[in-house]
């Protein structure tokens, strides 16, 4: 399912035909926030907002990529230095892939098209990475599994782009399943799909507010967790317990380290309880767990914002409401809501009406459905 716009873009910039088409979804995370870089549990869903593209192996050793949204960038060589703008993700993927297959990979040329709002916390960069890597996998006939592609994408992001993120976004984009949320234990990398009950709709509520310095604030949290684990005498917060935190608090563990650790411990427990709630379609517990998750992200983890808080509050008053919380890294971006699917229109109108009282930027509120993960094939 490649949009016609991508074909038009191809004709505008390239002669001859593309060889490979590829598509990869963005994601929302239902619960399990800021746990993935602590070897914890996450529960994302791949959504029907995607990055897709048309590609072929370039005849020279220069990659040339055009984006319908971010524009054409100067060609670059995989062995050269990193490009500055969005194509740095492609450069990073090519480098990480080449390391993985232990040989030079062909330069890629092509066009990408995306309907994932950029920088909103719906993993537009992971979708771009998985789209490109799926294409490369097909062009080079490497036969890599989607799980392997997710790990290569993660390596591209952490080692070559330099963002100290966890593996959730790449795994979600690679391993998504239609109608299912993906439970992932980021320590063992085991994952499984869990059916989302029929009548339960998913809504993205994009505040359209990006907090400046979000990426440095994210790295700061990663560091704080590392320090907190060290102070607790463990290698990662996955092994922390509430007893341990209380005990260490009396031996000088500082307040920030204790709160970060408490968020991770309680959030991991909430993921398991949420999975059970989803399986039984027990909406009251789904609602309570999301509420607790949001509060923990707000007070213990300090990653909410006035807009995200207002959105969660506004949605709780709307018809059809089941659950809401911030999703993704926070510091602005989106909330995810679970609602009675049939009530979407009245839910949307009520949230917009209530949120308006705050005089924030008008948000975007839209439904999403759980979709399959990245794939590529011949055009
Ligand atoms: C971002 C990162 C993920 C994860 C979330 C927070 O989306 O890319 O790895 O840490 O934030 O849960």
mmCIF file of C-alpha atoms and ligand atoms in Angstrom:
data_model
loop_
_atom_site.group_PDB
_atom_site.id
_atom_site.type_symbol
_atom_site.label_atom_id
_atom_site.label_comp_id
_atom_site.label_asym_id
_atom_site.label_seq_id
_atom_site.Cartn_x
_atom_site.Cartn_y
_atom_site.Cartn_z
ATOM 1 C CA UNK A 1 0.000 0.000 0.000
ATOM 2 C CA UNK A 2 2.203 2.794 -1.268
ATOM 3 C CA UNK A 3 0.506 6.177 -1.736
ATOM 4 C CA UNK A 4 0.287 7.489 -5.307
ATOM 5 C CA UNK A 5 2.200 10.551 -4.141
ATOM 6 C CA UNK A 6 5.289 8.399 -3.629
ATOM 7 C CA UNK A 7 5.079 7.189 -7.251
ATOM 8 C CA UNK A 8 4.724 10.771 -8.487
ATOM 9 C CA UNK A 9 7.704 11.816 -6.418
ATOM 10 C CA UNK A 10 9.722 8.955 -7.857
ATOM 11 C CA UNK A 11 8.912 10.085 -11.422
ATOM 12 C CA UNK A 12 9.910 13.618 -10.557
ATOM 13 C CA UNK A 13 13.369 12.662 -9.304
ATOM 14 C CA UNK A 14 14.375 9.360 -10.912
ATOM 15 C CA UNK A 15 14.464 7.768 -14.324
ATOM 16 C CA UNK A 16 13.553 4.135 -14.794
ATOM 17 C CA UNK A 17 11.600 2.106 -12.249
ATOM 18 C CA UNK A 18 11.918 1.361 -8.540
ATOM 19 C CA UNK A 19 12.700 -2.234 -7.580
ATOM 20 C CA UNK A 20 11.427 -2.468 -4.052
ATOM 21 C CA UNK A 21 8.582 -1.036 -2.012
ATOM 22 C CA UNK A 22 8.696 -0.883 1.772
ATOM 23 C CA UNK A 23 6.445 0.305 4.560
ATOM 24 C CA UNK A 24 6.822 0.632 8.335
ATOM 25 C CA UNK A 25 4.355 1.890 10.958
ATOM 26 C CA UNK A 26 4.635 4.406 13.772
ATOM 27 C CA UNK A 27 3.475 3.362 17.236
ATOM 28 C CA UNK A 28 1.674 4.351 20.376
ATOM 29 C CA UNK A 29 2.668 2.831 23.664
ATOM 30 C CA UNK A 30 -0.291 1.667 25.742
ATOM 31 C CA UNK A 31 1.773 1.410 28.919
ATOM 32 C CA UNK A 32 5.370 0.803 30.054
ATOM 33 C CA UNK A 33 6.964 4.227 29.638
ATOM 34 C CA UNK A 34 10.657 4.943 30.203
ATOM 35 C CA UNK A 35 11.171 1.318 31.129
ATOM 36 C CA UNK A 36 12.844 0.054 27.944
ATOM 37 C CA UNK A 37 16.294 1.489 28.665
ATOM 38 C CA UNK A 38 15.989 -0.043 32.123
ATOM 39 C CA UNK A 39 15.544 -3.561 30.723
ATOM 40 C CA UNK A 40 11.855 -3.347 31.600
ATOM 41 C CA UNK A 41 8.461 -4.186 30.122
ATOM 42 C CA UNK A 42 6.631 -2.267 27.397
ATOM 43 C CA UNK A 43 3.297 -2.686 25.626
ATOM 44 C CA UNK A 44 3.233 -0.719 22.353
ATOM 45 C CA UNK A 45 0.951 -0.963 19.339
ATOM 46 C CA UNK A 46 2.009 -0.404 15.726
ATOM 47 C CA UNK A 47 -0.501 2.019 14.192
ATOM 48 C CA UNK A 48 -1.984 2.755 10.780
ATOM 49 C CA UNK A 49 0.211 5.823 10.351
ATOM 50 C CA UNK A 50 3.184 4.833 8.268
ATOM 51 C CA UNK A 51 6.318 5.697 6.390
ATOM 52 C CA UNK A 52 6.500 4.004 3.029
ATOM 53 C CA UNK A 53 8.828 4.240 0.084
ATOM 54 C CA UNK A 54 10.086 3.078 -3.281
ATOM 55 C CA UNK A 55 13.710 2.108 -3.701
ATOM 56 C CA UNK A 56 16.432 0.525 -5.789
ATOM 57 C CA UNK A 57 20.158 -0.066 -5.503
ATOM 58 C CA UNK A 58 21.991 3.012 -6.754
ATOM 59 C CA UNK A 59 24.305 2.601 -9.694
ATOM 60 C CA UNK A 60 27.016 4.714 -8.027
ATOM 61 C CA UNK A 61 28.025 4.373 -4.388
ATOM 62 C CA UNK A 62 25.975 7.405 -3.353
ATOM 63 C CA UNK A 63 22.676 7.202 -1.486
ATOM 64 C CA UNK A 64 20.070 9.619 -2.759
ATOM 65 C CA UNK A 65 16.807 9.948 -0.864
ATOM 66 C CA UNK A 66 13.847 12.236 -1.289
ATOM 67 C CA UNK A 67 11.133 12.726 1.318
ATOM 68 C CA UNK A 68 7.663 13.948 0.419
ATOM 69 C CA UNK A 69 7.510 15.746 3.760
ATOM 70 C CA UNK A 70 11.096 16.712 4.590
ATOM 71 C CA UNK A 71 12.321 17.374 1.052
ATOM 72 C CA UNK A 72 15.263 16.313 -1.094
ATOM 73 C CA UNK A 73 18.642 16.041 0.558
ATOM 74 C CA UNK A 74 22.107 16.051 -0.917
ATOM 75 C CA UNK A 75 23.383 12.578 -1.888
ATOM 76 C CA UNK A 76 25.786 11.016 0.630
ATOM 77 C CA UNK A 77 28.199 8.123 0.838
ATOM 78 C CA UNK A 78 27.771 5.477 3.516
ATOM 79 C CA UNK A 79 31.500 5.522 4.169
ATOM 80 C CA UNK A 80 31.551 9.305 4.418
ATOM 81 C CA UNK A 81 30.590 11.421 7.417
ATOM 82 C CA UNK A 82 27.030 11.680 8.691
ATOM 83 C CA UNK A 83 24.676 13.989 6.792
ATOM 84 C CA UNK A 84 23.156 16.719 8.928
ATOM 85 C CA UNK A 85 19.407 16.456 8.491
ATOM 86 C CA UNK A 86 16.892 13.587 8.224
ATOM 87 C CA UNK A 87 19.070 11.486 5.904
ATOM 88 C CA UNK A 88 21.404 10.901 8.857
ATOM 89 C CA UNK A 89 18.947 8.148 9.852
ATOM 90 C CA UNK A 90 19.502 6.484 6.483
ATOM 91 C CA UNK A 91 23.262 6.879 6.788
ATOM 92 C CA UNK A 92 23.100 5.379 10.300
ATOM 93 C CA UNK A 93 20.944 2.446 9.124
ATOM 94 C CA UNK A 94 23.289 1.716 6.227
ATOM 95 C CA UNK A 95 26.285 1.757 8.580
ATOM 96 C CA UNK A 96 24.622 -0.461 11.180
ATOM 97 C CA UNK A 97 23.382 -2.889 8.522
ATOM 98 C CA UNK A 98 26.800 -3.126 6.949
ATOM 99 C CA UNK A 99 28.311 -3.911 10.371
ATOM 100 C CA UNK A 100 25.679 -6.568 10.940
ATOM 101 C CA UNK A 101 26.088 -8.366 7.616
ATOM 102 C CA UNK A 102 29.831 -7.775 7.784
ATOM 103 C CA UNK A 103 30.151 -6.470 4.243
ATOM 104 C CA UNK A 104 29.583 -3.256 2.335
ATOM 105 C CA UNK A 105 25.898 -2.743 1.539
ATOM 106 C CA UNK A 106 24.732 -1.196 -1.746
ATOM 107 C CA UNK A 107 23.884 2.502 -1.759
ATOM 108 C CA UNK A 108 20.133 3.040 -1.809
ATOM 109 C CA UNK A 109 18.129 5.547 -3.801
ATOM 110 C CA UNK A 110 14.486 6.228 -3.439
ATOM 111 C CA UNK A 111 11.595 8.257 -2.118
ATOM 112 C CA UNK A 112 9.845 8.116 1.241
ATOM 113 C CA UNK A 113 6.394 9.319 2.158
ATOM 114 C CA UNK A 114 5.005 9.540 5.685
ATOM 115 C CA UNK A 115 1.748 10.417 7.404
ATOM 116 C CA UNK A 116 3.223 10.153 10.901
ATOM 117 C CA UNK A 117 3.381 13.623 12.445
ATOM 118 C CA UNK A 118 7.076 14.306 12.996
ATOM 119 C CA UNK A 119 8.401 14.925 16.493
ATOM 120 C CA UNK A 120 5.071 14.127 18.129
ATOM 121 C CA UNK A 121 6.190 10.986 19.951
ATOM 122 C CA UNK A 122 4.654 8.504 17.493
ATOM 123 C CA UNK A 123 8.071 7.175 16.439
ATOM 124 C CA UNK A 124 8.425 8.724 13.034
ATOM 125 C CA UNK A 125 12.166 8.079 13.160
ATOM 126 C CA UNK A 126 11.822 4.367 14.033
ATOM 127 C CA UNK A 127 9.316 4.032 11.167
ATOM 128 C CA UNK A 128 11.774 5.668 8.777
ATOM 129 C CA UNK A 129 14.548 3.366 9.986
ATOM 130 C CA UNK A 130 12.458 0.222 9.607
ATOM 131 C CA UNK A 131 11.180 1.297 6.189
ATOM 132 C CA UNK A 132 14.744 1.840 4.964
ATOM 133 C CA UNK A 133 16.139 -1.316 6.541
ATOM 134 C CA UNK A 134 13.300 -3.441 5.145
ATOM 135 C CA UNK A 135 14.058 -1.994 1.716
ATOM 136 C CA UNK A 136 17.775 -2.673 2.121
ATOM 137 C CA UNK A 137 17.017 -6.198 3.296
ATOM 138 C CA UNK A 138 15.051 -6.790 0.086
ATOM 139 C CA UNK A 139 17.495 -5.006 -2.237
ATOM 140 C CA UNK A 140 20.463 -6.931 -0.830
ATOM 141 C CA UNK A 141 18.513 -10.209 -0.305
ATOM 142 C CA UNK A 142 19.967 -10.543 3.219
ATOM 143 C CA UNK A 143 17.039 -12.594 4.524
ATOM 144 C CA UNK A 144 17.036 -10.826 7.904
ATOM 145 C CA UNK A 145 14.020 -11.252 10.195
ATOM 146 C CA UNK A 146 12.039 -8.244 11.395
ATOM 147 C CA UNK A 147 13.378 -8.835 14.883
ATOM 148 C CA UNK A 148 16.916 -8.551 13.541
ATOM 149 C CA UNK A 149 15.999 -5.426 11.587
ATOM 150 C CA UNK A 150 14.636 -3.872 14.798
ATOM 151 C CA UNK A 151 17.926 -4.485 16.554
ATOM 152 C CA UNK A 152 19.921 -3.071 13.654
ATOM 153 C CA UNK A 153 17.685 0.019 13.687
ATOM 154 C CA UNK A 154 18.236 0.386 17.411
ATOM 155 C CA UNK A 155 21.961 0.119 16.903
ATOM 156 C CA UNK A 156 21.782 2.706 14.125
ATOM 157 C CA UNK A 157 19.973 5.081 16.462
ATOM 158 C CA UNK A 158 22.114 4.557 19.540
ATOM 159 C CA UNK A 159 25.551 4.124 17.977
ATOM 160 C CA UNK A 160 25.377 6.163 14.776
ATOM 161 C CA UNK A 161 22.722 8.834 15.437
ATOM 162 C CA UNK A 162 23.747 9.033 19.074
ATOM 163 C CA UNK A 163 20.376 8.858 20.886
ATOM 164 C CA UNK A 164 20.530 6.687 24.008
ATOM 165 C CA UNK A 165 17.010 5.289 23.481
ATOM 166 C CA UNK A 166 15.628 1.883 24.368
ATOM 167 C CA UNK A 167 14.496 -0.659 21.805
ATOM 168 C CA UNK A 168 10.709 -0.234 22.108
ATOM 169 C CA UNK A 169 10.016 1.954 19.064
ATOM 170 C CA UNK A 170 12.041 -0.136 16.646
ATOM 171 C CA UNK A 171 10.563 -3.396 17.978
ATOM 172 C CA UNK A 172 7.016 -2.003 17.733
ATOM 173 C CA UNK A 173 7.483 -0.823 14.165
ATOM 174 C CA UNK A 174 9.052 -4.143 13.144
ATOM 175 C CA UNK A 175 6.836 -6.577 15.040
ATOM 176 C CA UNK A 176 3.390 -4.963 14.986
ATOM 177 C CA UNK A 177 0.361 -7.153 14.341
ATOM 178 C CA UNK A 178 -3.066 -6.142 13.069
ATOM 179 C CA UNK A 179 -5.537 -5.980 15.963
ATOM 180 C CA UNK A 180 -2.887 -6.647 18.602
ATOM 181 C CA UNK A 181 -0.684 -4.850 21.088
ATOM 182 C CA UNK A 182 2.858 -6.181 21.443
ATOM 183 C CA UNK A 183 4.068 -7.093 24.903
ATOM 184 C CA UNK A 184 7.875 -6.924 25.012
ATOM 185 C CA UNK A 185 10.270 -7.876 27.745
ATOM 186 C CA UNK A 186 13.206 -5.705 26.716
ATOM 187 C CA UNK A 187 15.612 -7.701 28.861
ATOM 188 C CA UNK A 188 15.014 -11.074 27.205
ATOM 189 C CA UNK A 189 13.621 -9.554 23.989
ATOM 190 C CA UNK A 190 10.721 -11.994 24.178
ATOM 191 C CA UNK A 191 7.577 -10.576 22.650
ATOM 192 C CA UNK A 192 3.987 -11.644 22.085
ATOM 193 C CA UNK A 193 0.862 -10.168 20.510
ATOM 194 C CA UNK A 194 -2.213 -9.520 22.711
ATOM 195 C CA UNK A 195 -5.588 -9.014 21.111
ATOM 196 C CA UNK A 196 -7.194 -5.627 21.618
ATOM 197 C CA UNK A 197 -10.889 -6.194 22.432
ATOM 198 C CA UNK A 198 -13.257 -5.455 19.533
ATOM 199 C CA UNK A 199 -15.147 -2.508 20.925
ATOM 200 C CA UNK A 200 -12.094 -0.772 22.381
ATOM 201 C CA UNK A 201 -10.932 2.090 20.188
ATOM 202 C CA UNK A 202 -7.536 3.776 20.319
ATOM 203 C CA UNK A 203 -7.178 7.523 20.032
ATOM 204 C CA UNK A 204 -4.136 9.728 19.651
ATOM 205 C CA UNK A 205 -4.449 13.178 21.204
ATOM 206 C CA UNK A 206 -1.588 15.263 19.862
ATOM 207 C CA UNK A 207 -1.019 18.435 21.877
ATOM 208 C CA UNK A 208 1.185 19.657 18.978
ATOM 209 C CA UNK A 209 3.423 21.079 21.640
ATOM 210 C CA UNK A 210 7.085 20.099 21.528
ATOM 211 C CA UNK A 211 9.215 20.949 24.480
ATOM 212 C CA UNK A 212 12.546 22.489 23.582
ATOM 213 C CA UNK A 213 15.498 20.336 24.665
ATOM 214 C CA UNK A 214 13.358 17.192 24.796
ATOM 215 C CA UNK A 215 16.216 15.027 23.573
ATOM 216 C CA UNK A 216 18.667 16.318 26.167
ATOM 217 C CA UNK A 217 16.001 15.885 28.863
ATOM 218 C CA UNK A 218 15.555 12.288 27.667
ATOM 219 C CA UNK A 219 19.289 11.548 27.898
ATOM 220 C CA UNK A 220 19.248 13.129 31.313
ATOM 221 C CA UNK A 221 16.606 10.607 32.460
ATOM 222 C CA UNK A 222 18.682 7.759 31.045
ATOM 223 C CA UNK A 223 21.660 8.989 33.108
ATOM 224 C CA UNK A 224 19.574 9.436 36.232
ATOM 225 C CA UNK A 225 18.396 5.827 35.965
ATOM 226 C CA UNK A 226 21.935 4.613 35.515
ATOM 227 C CA UNK A 227 23.021 6.511 38.625
ATOM 228 C CA UNK A 228 20.022 5.288 40.559
ATOM 229 C CA UNK A 229 20.764 1.644 39.678
ATOM 230 C CA UNK A 230 24.372 2.134 40.678
ATOM 231 C CA UNK A 231 23.370 3.583 44.033
ATOM 232 C CA UNK A 232 21.061 0.601 44.588
ATOM 233 C CA UNK A 233 23.924 -1.747 43.771
ATOM 234 C CA UNK A 234 22.254 -3.329 40.711
ATOM 235 C CA UNK A 235 23.062 -3.250 37.006
ATOM 236 C CA UNK A 236 19.650 -2.017 35.886
ATOM 237 C CA UNK A 237 16.458 -0.734 37.501
ATOM 238 C CA UNK A 238 14.678 -3.839 36.233
ATOM 239 C CA UNK A 239 16.056 -5.535 39.338
ATOM 240 C CA UNK A 240 14.992 -2.813 41.772
ATOM 241 C CA UNK A 241 12.215 -3.396 44.314
ATOM 242 C CA UNK A 242 10.239 -0.935 46.427
ATOM 243 C CA UNK A 243 11.804 -2.415 49.592
ATOM 244 C CA UNK A 244 15.258 -1.800 48.174
ATOM 245 C CA UNK A 245 14.397 1.830 47.419
ATOM 246 C CA UNK A 246 13.045 2.443 50.937
ATOM 247 C CA UNK A 247 16.063 0.762 52.479
ATOM 248 C CA UNK A 248 18.554 2.756 50.373
ATOM 249 C CA UNK A 249 16.655 5.980 51.026
ATOM 250 C CA UNK A 250 17.544 5.655 54.682
ATOM 251 C CA UNK A 251 21.180 5.236 53.615
ATOM 252 C CA UNK A 252 21.303 8.426 51.606
ATOM 253 C CA UNK A 253 19.759 7.567 48.183
ATOM 254 C CA UNK A 254 18.725 10.995 46.934
ATOM 255 C CA UNK A 255 15.141 11.963 46.235
ATOM 256 C CA UNK A 256 15.449 12.131 42.423
ATOM 257 C CA UNK A 257 17.155 8.724 42.179
ATOM 258 C CA UNK A 258 14.489 7.219 44.456
ATOM 259 C CA UNK A 259 11.591 8.661 42.447
ATOM 260 C CA UNK A 260 13.024 7.565 39.097
ATOM 261 C CA UNK A 261 13.521 4.053 40.458
ATOM 262 C CA UNK A 262 10.031 3.980 41.965
ATOM 263 C CA UNK A 263 8.518 4.914 38.615
ATOM 264 C CA UNK A 264 10.323 2.086 36.845
ATOM 265 C CA UNK A 265 9.423 -0.513 39.483
ATOM 266 C CA UNK A 266 5.752 0.450 39.632
ATOM 267 C CA UNK A 267 5.457 0.896 35.858
ATOM 268 C CA UNK A 268 6.790 -2.605 35.175
ATOM 269 C CA UNK A 269 4.168 -3.994 37.559
ATOM 270 C CA UNK A 270 1.471 -1.936 35.844
ATOM 271 C CA UNK A 271 2.383 -3.376 32.454
ATOM 272 C CA UNK A 272 1.702 -6.900 33.707
ATOM 273 C CA UNK A 273 -1.555 -5.882 35.365
ATOM 274 C CA UNK A 274 -2.604 -3.983 32.232
ATOM 275 C CA UNK A 275 -1.914 -7.004 30.045
ATOM 276 C CA UNK A 276 -4.250 -9.008 32.249
ATOM 277 C CA UNK A 277 -6.868 -6.250 32.160
ATOM 278 C CA UNK A 278 -6.689 -6.175 28.360
ATOM 279 C CA UNK A 279 -7.010 -9.924 28.121
ATOM 280 C CA UNK A 280 -10.130 -9.876 30.283
ATOM 281 C CA UNK A 281 -11.362 -6.612 28.722
ATOM 282 C CA UNK A 282 -11.682 -5.272 32.254
ATOM 283 C CA UNK A 283 -12.059 -1.575 31.525
ATOM 284 C CA UNK A 284 -12.043 -0.203 35.072
ATOM 285 C CA UNK A 285 -8.603 -1.674 35.758
ATOM 286 C CA UNK A 286 -7.295 -0.527 32.352
ATOM 287 C CA UNK A 287 -8.459 2.986 33.272
ATOM 288 C CA UNK A 288 -6.934 2.936 36.739
ATOM 289 C CA UNK A 289 -3.591 1.614 35.537
ATOM 290 C CA UNK A 290 -3.292 4.289 32.846
ATOM 291 C CA UNK A 291 -4.199 6.951 35.377
ATOM 292 C CA UNK A 292 -1.530 5.683 37.776
ATOM 293 C CA UNK A 293 1.005 5.498 34.977
ATOM 294 C CA UNK A 294 0.370 9.112 34.025
ATOM 295 C CA UNK A 295 0.631 10.273 37.633
ATOM 296 C CA UNK A 296 3.868 8.374 38.089
ATOM 297 C CA UNK A 297 5.298 9.921 34.903
ATOM 298 C CA UNK A 298 4.204 13.318 36.155
ATOM 299 C CA UNK A 299 5.324 13.213 39.764
ATOM 300 C CA UNK A 300 8.051 10.566 39.974
ATOM 301 C CA UNK A 301 9.524 10.856 36.502
ATOM 302 C CA UNK A 302 8.871 14.557 35.744
ATOM 303 C CA UNK A 303 8.165 14.127 32.040
ATOM 304 C CA UNK A 304 4.603 15.416 31.742
ATOM 305 C CA UNK A 305 3.614 18.943 30.719
ATOM 306 C CA UNK A 306 0.634 21.220 31.440
ATOM 307 C CA UNK A 307 -0.772 20.350 27.985
ATOM 308 C CA UNK A 308 -0.508 16.589 28.524
ATOM 309 C CA UNK A 309 -2.084 16.860 31.977
ATOM 310 C CA UNK A 310 -4.910 19.003 30.633
ATOM 311 C CA UNK A 311 -5.506 16.523 27.804
ATOM 312 C CA UNK A 312 -5.720 13.551 30.166
ATOM 313 C CA UNK A 313 -8.111 15.493 32.409
ATOM 314 C CA UNK A 314 -10.274 16.643 29.501
ATOM 315 C CA UNK A 315 -10.527 13.130 28.100
ATOM 316 C CA UNK A 316 -11.607 11.656 31.437
ATOM 317 C CA UNK A 317 -14.792 13.753 31.248
ATOM 318 C CA UNK A 318 -15.667 12.784 27.670
ATOM 319 C CA UNK A 319 -18.280 10.209 26.580
ATOM 320 C CA UNK A 320 -16.869 6.751 25.907
ATOM 321 C CA UNK A 321 -13.718 7.358 27.950
ATOM 322 C CA UNK A 322 -11.919 4.254 29.215
ATOM 323 C CA UNK A 323 -8.299 5.325 29.808
ATOM 324 C CA UNK A 324 -5.721 7.983 28.915
ATOM 325 C CA UNK A 325 -2.100 8.772 29.607
ATOM 326 C CA UNK A 326 0.862 10.424 27.960
ATOM 327 C CA UNK A 327 2.549 8.153 25.452
ATOM 328 C CA UNK A 328 6.181 8.078 24.318
ATOM 329 C CA UNK A 329 8.926 10.111 25.920
ATOM 330 C CA UNK A 330 6.676 12.931 27.202
ATOM 331 C CA UNK A 331 7.952 16.531 27.503
ATOM 332 C CA UNK A 332 5.088 17.426 25.114
ATOM 333 C CA UNK A 333 3.791 15.284 22.272
ATOM 334 C CA UNK A 334 0.802 12.970 22.506
ATOM 335 C CA UNK A 335 -1.553 11.218 24.874
ATOM 336 C CA UNK A 336 -3.031 7.865 23.996
ATOM 337 C CA UNK A 337 -6.659 7.241 24.853
ATOM 338 C CA UNK A 338 -8.698 4.068 24.957
ATOM 339 C CA UNK A 339 -12.381 4.617 24.349
ATOM 340 C CA UNK A 340 -15.574 2.833 23.407
ATOM 341 C CA UNK A 341 -14.964 2.741 19.689
ATOM 342 C CA UNK A 342 -18.524 3.671 18.703
ATOM 343 C CA UNK A 343 -18.254 6.940 20.679
ATOM 344 C CA UNK A 344 -15.295 8.433 18.822
ATOM 345 C CA UNK A 345 -17.092 11.482 17.368
ATOM 346 C CA UNK A 346 -18.675 12.593 20.626
ATOM 347 C CA UNK A 347 -15.471 11.816 22.537
ATOM 348 C CA UNK A 348 -13.442 13.955 20.139
ATOM 349 C CA UNK A 349 -15.880 16.867 20.279
ATOM 350 C CA UNK A 350 -16.038 16.802 24.078
ATOM 351 C CA UNK A 351 -12.240 16.703 24.522
ATOM 352 C CA UNK A 352 -11.734 19.547 22.039
ATOM 353 C CA UNK A 353 -14.381 21.603 23.841
ATOM 354 C CA UNK A 354 -12.978 21.022 27.310
ATOM 355 C CA UNK A 355 -9.310 21.443 26.305
ATOM 356 C CA UNK A 356 -10.097 24.752 24.611
ATOM 357 C CA UNK A 357 -10.610 26.362 28.006
ATOM 358 C CA UNK A 358 -6.838 26.323 28.481
ATOM 359 C CA UNK A 359 -5.895 28.434 25.492
ATOM 360 C CA UNK A 360 -3.254 25.971 24.363
ATOM 361 C CA UNK A 361 -2.611 25.213 20.692
ATOM 362 C CA UNK A 362 -5.586 23.402 19.154
ATOM 363 C CA UNK A 363 -4.777 19.692 19.353
ATOM 364 C CA UNK A 364 -5.210 16.976 16.753
ATOM 365 C CA UNK A 365 -7.358 14.077 17.895
ATOM 366 C CA UNK A 366 -7.618 11.028 15.669
ATOM 367 C CA UNK A 367 -8.382 7.336 15.801
ATOM 368 C CA UNK A 368 -5.703 4.758 15.127
ATOM 369 C CA UNK A 369 -5.888 1.004 14.658
ATOM 370 C CA UNK A 370 -3.387 -1.697 15.497
ATOM 371 C CA UNK A 371 -1.518 -2.594 12.326
ATOM 372 C CA UNK A 372 1.081 -4.986 11.038
ATOM 373 C CA UNK A 373 4.802 -4.308 11.217
ATOM 374 C CA UNK A 374 7.361 -3.362 8.589
ATOM 375 C CA UNK A 375 7.495 -5.178 5.276
ATOM 376 C CA UNK A 376 9.064 -4.911 1.868
ATOM 377 C CA UNK A 377 8.633 -6.592 -1.487
ATOM 378 C CA UNK A 378 9.059 -6.191 -5.210
ATOM 379 C CA UNK A 379 7.232 -3.263 -6.788
HETATM 380 C C1 LIG B 1 11.086 7.290 23.325
HETATM 381 C C2 LIG B 1 12.218 6.287 23.133
HETATM 382 C C3 LIG B 1 11.787 4.896 23.589
HETATM 383 C C4 LIG B 1 11.214 4.940 25.013
HETATM 384 C C5 LIG B 1 10.160 6.043 25.133
HETATM 385 C C6 LIG B 1 9.686 6.216 26.550
HETATM 386 O O1 LIG B 1 10.026 6.976 22.482
HETATM 387 O O2 LIG B 1 12.614 6.233 21.772
HETATM 388 O O3 LIG B 1 12.880 4.009 23.515
HETATM 389 O O4 LIG B 1 12.229 5.090 25.959
HETATM 390 O O5 LIG B 1 10.655 7.287 24.675
HETATM 391 O O6 LIG B 1 9.018 5.087 26.981
#
